[in-house]
Amino acid sequence: MKIKTGIGYDIHRLREGKKLFLGGVEIPFSKGLEGHSDGDCLVHAIIDALLGATGEGDIGKLFPDTDTRYRDIRSLKLLESVMDRVRDKNGKVLHVDCVIIAEFPEIGPHVGRMKRILCPILQIEDSDLGIKAKTNEGLGDIGKGEAIAVIAQTLLEL
Ligand code: MG
């Protein structure tokens, strides 16, 4: 048995007329995240961090955006599929920590709901999932409210 870590990063543009999904939660906001799927960059960053630990590449390799099967798919479905791969390797997630970088909307009030959705899929306790949110202090495209970025780190037993 080995202990492995993985990191993941993702950024998506915010666009008018789309629903905003983050951590599997629909957040009321005037814009949503662009993307081939539902644009949920928190889930995408966690997926890349899991795949980094299992050594299986990244989300684009497993679920190419040229494949119409993944158009508008809920990212939680992709996360469930990646967790199947972790279990196939007799792997177990020990801890996940994430930072959401978003100027708008306010993320904090939605973190509890995100954890209630993500913990059962990751098969971890509430205390084993960190979701922190911060602004970009008005700097750059994120600071102008044009995008949301996420950094995620995982710790796995494999
Ligand atoms: Mg993405």
PDB file of C-alpha atoms in Angstrom, residues 21-26 37-40 43-44 70-80 117:
ATOM      1  CA  PHE A  21     -22.777  24.751 -11.071  1.00  0.00           C
ATOM      2  CA  LEU A  22     -19.951  24.511  -8.558  1.00  0.00           C
ATOM      3  CA  GLY A  23     -19.243  21.449  -6.435  1.00  0.00           C
ATOM      4  CA  GLY A  24     -22.421  19.907  -7.821  1.00  0.00           C
ATOM      5  CA  VAL A  25     -24.512  22.757  -6.393  1.00  0.00           C
ATOM      6  CA  GLU A  26     -26.566  25.088  -8.562  1.00  0.00           C
ATOM      7  CA  SER A  37     -19.969  19.737 -19.641  1.00  0.00           C
ATOM      8  CA  ASP A  38     -21.817  21.797 -17.007  1.00  0.00           C
ATOM      9  CA  GLY A  39     -18.548  23.728 -16.490  1.00  0.00           C
ATOM     10  CA  ASP A  40     -18.183  22.727 -12.819  1.00  0.00           C
ATOM     11  CA  VAL A  43     -15.407  19.005  -9.675  1.00  0.00           C
ATOM     12  CA  HIS A  44     -12.986  19.122 -12.629  1.00  0.00           C
ATOM     13  CA  TYR A  70     -19.889  14.268 -22.583  1.00  0.00           C
ATOM     14  CA  ARG A  71     -21.708  17.314 -23.973  1.00  0.00           C
ATOM     15  CA  ASP A  72     -23.638  19.075 -21.191  1.00  0.00           C
ATOM     16  CA  ILE A  73     -23.013  16.108 -18.870  1.00  0.00           C
ATOM     17  CA  ARG A  74     -23.213  16.793 -15.137  1.00  0.00           C
ATOM     18  CA  SER A  75     -19.607  16.782 -13.907  1.00  0.00           C
ATOM     19  CA  LEU A  76     -20.678  14.732 -10.871  1.00  0.00           C
ATOM     20  CA  LYS A  77     -21.229  11.815 -13.292  1.00  0.00           C
ATOM     21  CA  LEU A  78     -17.597  12.147 -14.397  1.00  0.00           C
ATOM     22  CA  LEU A  79     -16.461  12.229 -10.748  1.00  0.00           C
ATOM     23  CA  GLU A  80     -18.474   9.064 -10.013  1.00  0.00           C
ATOM     24  CA  ILE A 117     -22.968  16.282  -2.262  1.00  0.00           C
TER      25      ILE A 117
END
